[in-house]
Short mmCIF file of C-alpha atoms in Angstrom, two decimals:
data_model
loop_
_atom_site.label_atom_id
_atom_site.label_comp_id
_atom_site.label_asym_id
_atom_site.label_seq_id
_atom_site.Cartn_x
_atom_site.Cartn_y
_atom_site.Cartn_z
CA UNK A 1 0.00 0.00 0.00
CA UNK A 2 2.80 2.43 0.94
CA UNK A 3 4.70 1.53 -2.24
CA UNK A 4 1.64 2.37 -4.39
CA UNK A 5 1.21 5.75 -2.67
CA UNK A 6 4.91 6.49 -3.15
CA UNK A 7 4.69 5.73 -6.88
CA UNK A 8 1.56 7.89 -7.25
CA UNK A 9 3.31 10.69 -5.34
CA UNK A 10 6.36 10.51 -7.61
CA UNK A 11 4.15 10.52 -10.73
CA UNK A 12 2.30 13.64 -9.52
CA UNK A 13 5.60 15.32 -8.62
CA UNK A 14 7.02 14.64 -12.10
CA UNK A 15 3.79 15.87 -13.69
CA UNK A 16 3.99 19.09 -11.69
CA UNK A 17 7.61 19.67 -12.73
CA UNK A 18 6.66 19.07 -16.39
CA UNK A 19 3.71 21.49 -16.15
CA UNK A 20 5.95 24.23 -14.77
CA UNK A 21 8.92 23.56 -17.06
CA UNK A 22 7.02 23.40 -20.36
CA UNK A 23 5.83 27.03 -20.59
CA UNK A 24 9.17 28.29 -19.30
CA UNK A 25 11.01 26.30 -21.97
CA UNK A 26 8.67 27.56 -24.71
CA UNK A 27 9.08 31.14 -23.51
CA UNK A 28 12.86 30.75 -23.51
CA UNK A 29 12.80 29.50 -27.13
CA UNK A 30 10.58 32.43 -28.15
CA UNK A 31 12.90 34.88 -26.37
CA UNK A 32 15.82 33.48 -28.41
CA UNK A 33 13.88 34.14 -31.62
CA UNK A 34 13.02 37.69 -30.52
CA UNK A 35 16.71 38.27 -29.75
CA UNK A 36 17.63 36.93 -33.20
CA UNK A 37 15.16 39.37 -34.78
CA UNK A 38 16.54 42.30 -32.77
CA UNK A 39 20.12 41.27 -33.61
CA UNK A 40 19.25 41.11 -37.32
CA UNK A 41 17.77 44.63 -37.18
CA UNK A 42 20.85 45.95 -35.40
CA UNK A 43 23.06 44.36 -38.07
CA UNK A 44 21.05 45.96 -40.88
CA UNK A 45 21.10 49.37 -39.13
CA UNK A 46 24.90 49.08 -38.84
CA UNK A 47 25.05 48.56 -42.60
CA UNK A 48 26.04 44.87 -42.47
CA UNK A 49 24.36 41.78 -43.93
CA UNK A 50 22.21 39.64 -41.60
CA UNK A 51 23.33 36.03 -41.15
CA UNK A 52 21.46 33.37 -43.12
CA UNK A 53 21.19 29.60 -42.58
CA UNK A 54 23.43 27.79 -40.10
CA UNK A 55 22.45 27.43 -36.47
CA UNK A 56 19.13 26.34 -34.99
CA UNK A 57 18.02 29.88 -34.19
CA UNK A 58 15.95 31.48 -36.93
CA UNK A 59 17.81 33.72 -39.38
CA UNK A 60 16.09 36.71 -40.94
CA UNK A 61 16.59 37.70 -44.56
CA UNK A 62 16.94 41.33 -45.63
CA UNK A 63 13.61 40.97 -47.45
CA UNK A 64 11.82 39.80 -44.28
CA UNK A 65 13.41 42.60 -42.27
CA UNK A 66 12.45 45.22 -44.88
CA UNK A 67 8.80 44.17 -44.54
CA UNK A 68 8.88 44.19 -40.73
CA UNK A 69 7.44 47.25 -39.01
CA UNK A 70 7.68 48.66 -35.52
CA UNK A 71 4.66 49.62 -33.40
CA UNK A 72 4.89 52.08 -30.54
CA UNK A 73 2.22 53.07 -28.02
CA UNK A 74 3.90 55.52 -25.62
CA UNK A 75 1.01 55.58 -23.11
CA UNK A 76 1.58 51.91 -22.24
CA UNK A 77 5.33 51.90 -23.00
CA UNK A 78 4.85 49.38 -25.81
CA UNK A 79 7.46 49.00 -28.54
CA UNK A 80 7.15 45.80 -30.57
CA UNK A 81 8.01 44.47 -34.01
CA UNK A 82 5.19 43.71 -36.45
CA UNK A 83 5.84 40.81 -38.84
CA UNK A 84 4.08 40.92 -42.19
CA UNK A 85 2.33 37.55 -41.94
CA UNK A 86 0.12 36.01 -39.25
CA UNK A 87 1.32 32.49 -38.49
CA UNK A 88 1.52 30.58 -35.21
CA UNK A 89 5.33 30.88 -35.27
CA UNK A 90 5.26 34.62 -35.96
CA UNK A 91 2.61 35.28 -33.30
CA UNK A 92 4.80 33.48 -30.78
CA UNK A 93 7.59 36.04 -31.16
CA UNK A 94 6.01 39.31 -32.32
CA UNK A 95 2.90 41.16 -33.39
CA UNK A 96 1.63 40.36 -36.89
CA UNK A 97 -0.31 41.96 -39.73
CA UNK A 98 -3.74 40.38 -39.98
CA UNK A 99 -4.27 41.07 -43.69
CA UNK A 100 -1.69 40.89 -46.48
CA UNK A 101 -0.82 43.88 -48.64
CA UNK A 102 -2.08 46.53 -46.24
CA UNK A 103 -1.06 50.15 -46.81
CA UNK A 104 -0.94 52.19 -43.58
CA UNK A 105 -1.51 55.40 -45.55
CA UNK A 106 -4.75 54.13 -47.17
CA UNK A 107 -6.22 51.10 -45.41
CA UNK A 108 -7.44 49.88 -42.04
CA UNK A 109 -4.03 48.54 -41.03
CA UNK A 110 -4.85 45.63 -38.70
CA UNK A 111 -2.43 44.02 -36.26
CA UNK A 112 -2.90 40.95 -34.04
CA UNK A 113 -0.93 39.98 -31.00
CA UNK A 114 -1.07 37.57 -28.11
CA UNK A 115 -1.85 38.99 -24.73
CA UNK A 116 1.25 37.40 -23.20
CA UNK A 117 1.03 35.74 -19.81
CA UNK A 118 4.29 37.01 -18.30
CA UNK A 119 6.00 40.37 -18.42
CA UNK A 120 5.00 43.22 -20.70
CA UNK A 121 5.52 41.51 -24.05
CA UNK A 122 3.00 41.57 -26.85
CA UNK A 123 -0.41 43.19 -26.21
CA UNK A 124 -0.63 42.49 -22.48
CA UNK A 125 -1.35 46.16 -21.66
CA UNK A 126 -3.48 46.90 -24.76
CA UNK A 127 -6.78 47.07 -22.79
CA UNK A 128 -5.27 49.98 -20.81
CA UNK A 129 -5.02 52.21 -23.90
CA UNK A 130 -7.44 55.15 -23.71
CA UNK A 131 -9.10 57.24 -26.45
CA UNK A 132 -6.78 60.09 -27.42
CA UNK A 133 -3.62 58.00 -27.00
CA UNK A 134 -1.02 58.09 -29.74
CA UNK A 135 0.00 55.06 -31.80
CA UNK A 136 3.06 55.10 -34.08
CA UNK A 137 3.63 52.57 -36.85
CA UNK A 138 7.03 52.73 -38.54
CA UNK A 139 8.04 51.09 -41.81
CA UNK A 140 11.09 51.57 -44.04
CA UNK A 141 9.59 54.70 -45.62
CA UNK A 142 7.73 56.61 -42.91
CA UNK A 143 6.18 56.81 -39.45
CA UNK A 144 2.37 56.76 -39.42
CA UNK A 145 0.83 58.48 -36.40
CA UNK A 146 -2.67 57.56 -35.26
CA UNK A 147 -4.95 58.85 -32.50
CA UNK A 148 -6.99 56.23 -30.65
CA UNK A 149 -10.72 56.87 -30.98
CA UNK A 150 -12.23 53.59 -29.76
CA UNK A 151 -11.48 50.70 -27.40
CA UNK A 152 -14.08 47.93 -27.34
CA UNK A 153 -14.69 44.26 -26.61
CA UNK A 154 -15.85 42.32 -29.67
CA UNK A 155 -16.72 38.73 -30.49
CA UNK A 156 -14.01 36.60 -32.16
CA UNK A 157 -16.00 36.36 -35.40
CA UNK A 158 -16.57 40.13 -35.68
CA UNK A 159 -14.61 40.84 -38.84
CA UNK A 160 -16.33 44.18 -39.46
CA UNK A 161 -13.63 45.81 -37.30
CA UNK A 162 -11.06 44.83 -39.98
CA UNK A 163 -12.85 46.36 -42.96
CA UNK A 164 -11.52 49.43 -44.75
CA UNK A 165 -13.49 52.64 -44.41
CA UNK A 166 -13.36 56.12 -45.90
CA UNK A 167 -10.24 57.12 -43.96
CA UNK A 168 -7.01 55.28 -43.12
CA UNK A 169 -6.88 53.88 -39.62
CA UNK A 170 -5.24 51.24 -37.47
CA UNK A 171 -6.90 48.36 -35.60
CA UNK A 172 -5.07 46.42 -32.88
CA UNK A 173 -6.58 43.13 -31.70
CA UNK A 174 -5.83 40.79 -28.79
CA UNK A 175 -7.77 38.36 -26.60
CA UNK A 176 -9.58 39.23 -23.39
CA UNK A 177 -8.26 37.53 -20.26
CA UNK A 178 -10.85 34.76 -20.66
CA UNK A 179 -9.86 34.27 -24.31
CA UNK A 180 -13.54 34.17 -25.29
CA UNK A 181 -13.69 37.68 -26.76
CA UNK A 182 -11.32 40.20 -28.32
CA UNK A 183 -10.10 43.66 -27.30
CA UNK A 184 -10.06 45.94 -30.34
CA UNK A 185 -8.31 49.33 -30.28
CA UNK A 186 -8.82 51.58 -33.30
CA UNK A 187 -7.24 54.88 -34.22
CA UNK A 188 -7.49 57.39 -37.07
CA UNK A 189 -4.39 58.36 -39.08
CA UNK A 190 -3.41 61.93 -38.18
CA UNK A 191 0.05 62.35 -39.67
CA UNK A 192 2.64 60.70 -41.91
CA UNK A 193 6.28 61.57 -41.20
CA UNK A 194 8.56 60.49 -44.09
CA UNK A 195 11.97 59.09 -43.20
CA UNK A 196 14.75 61.52 -43.98
#
């Protein structure tokens, strides 16, 4: 009887260790990919070529980096990269464009991001954004400045928030804490600052 309880206790202990270690291991792998992305950007900014192929960590091509944008929301101290394609791998390391071929100067530029369960990565603080806040989206040509005009909770199948309207705008989307609905932050384009 004691031997059976000991075995059950050991099994539960090992299960607990696995449950704690798994998300930490996944987060560590994602952090390595984020670091690789940041390193590639630093290399490009220094005028050098990014590494390609080789080690297990993902390498970024100049083409991928040229299509990557940067999103800034000063009111919540957010500064994140925006990859041009929404895939599970991309969402694990950065924010992503929801629709292909979006033009921030003309369209409803929509961005998705995980809420993140630790730290301030991704869109963890997005629900704290208030109307009137400033959003900056930077690409290789310009910085697009938006003013937040709406923060709302929507259903996951509400695609109307992604449709283009008469004026260019930005829509940022993440899950609610329960994961059953979405937080949608929208802002109107107020200024385009070309890169010098």
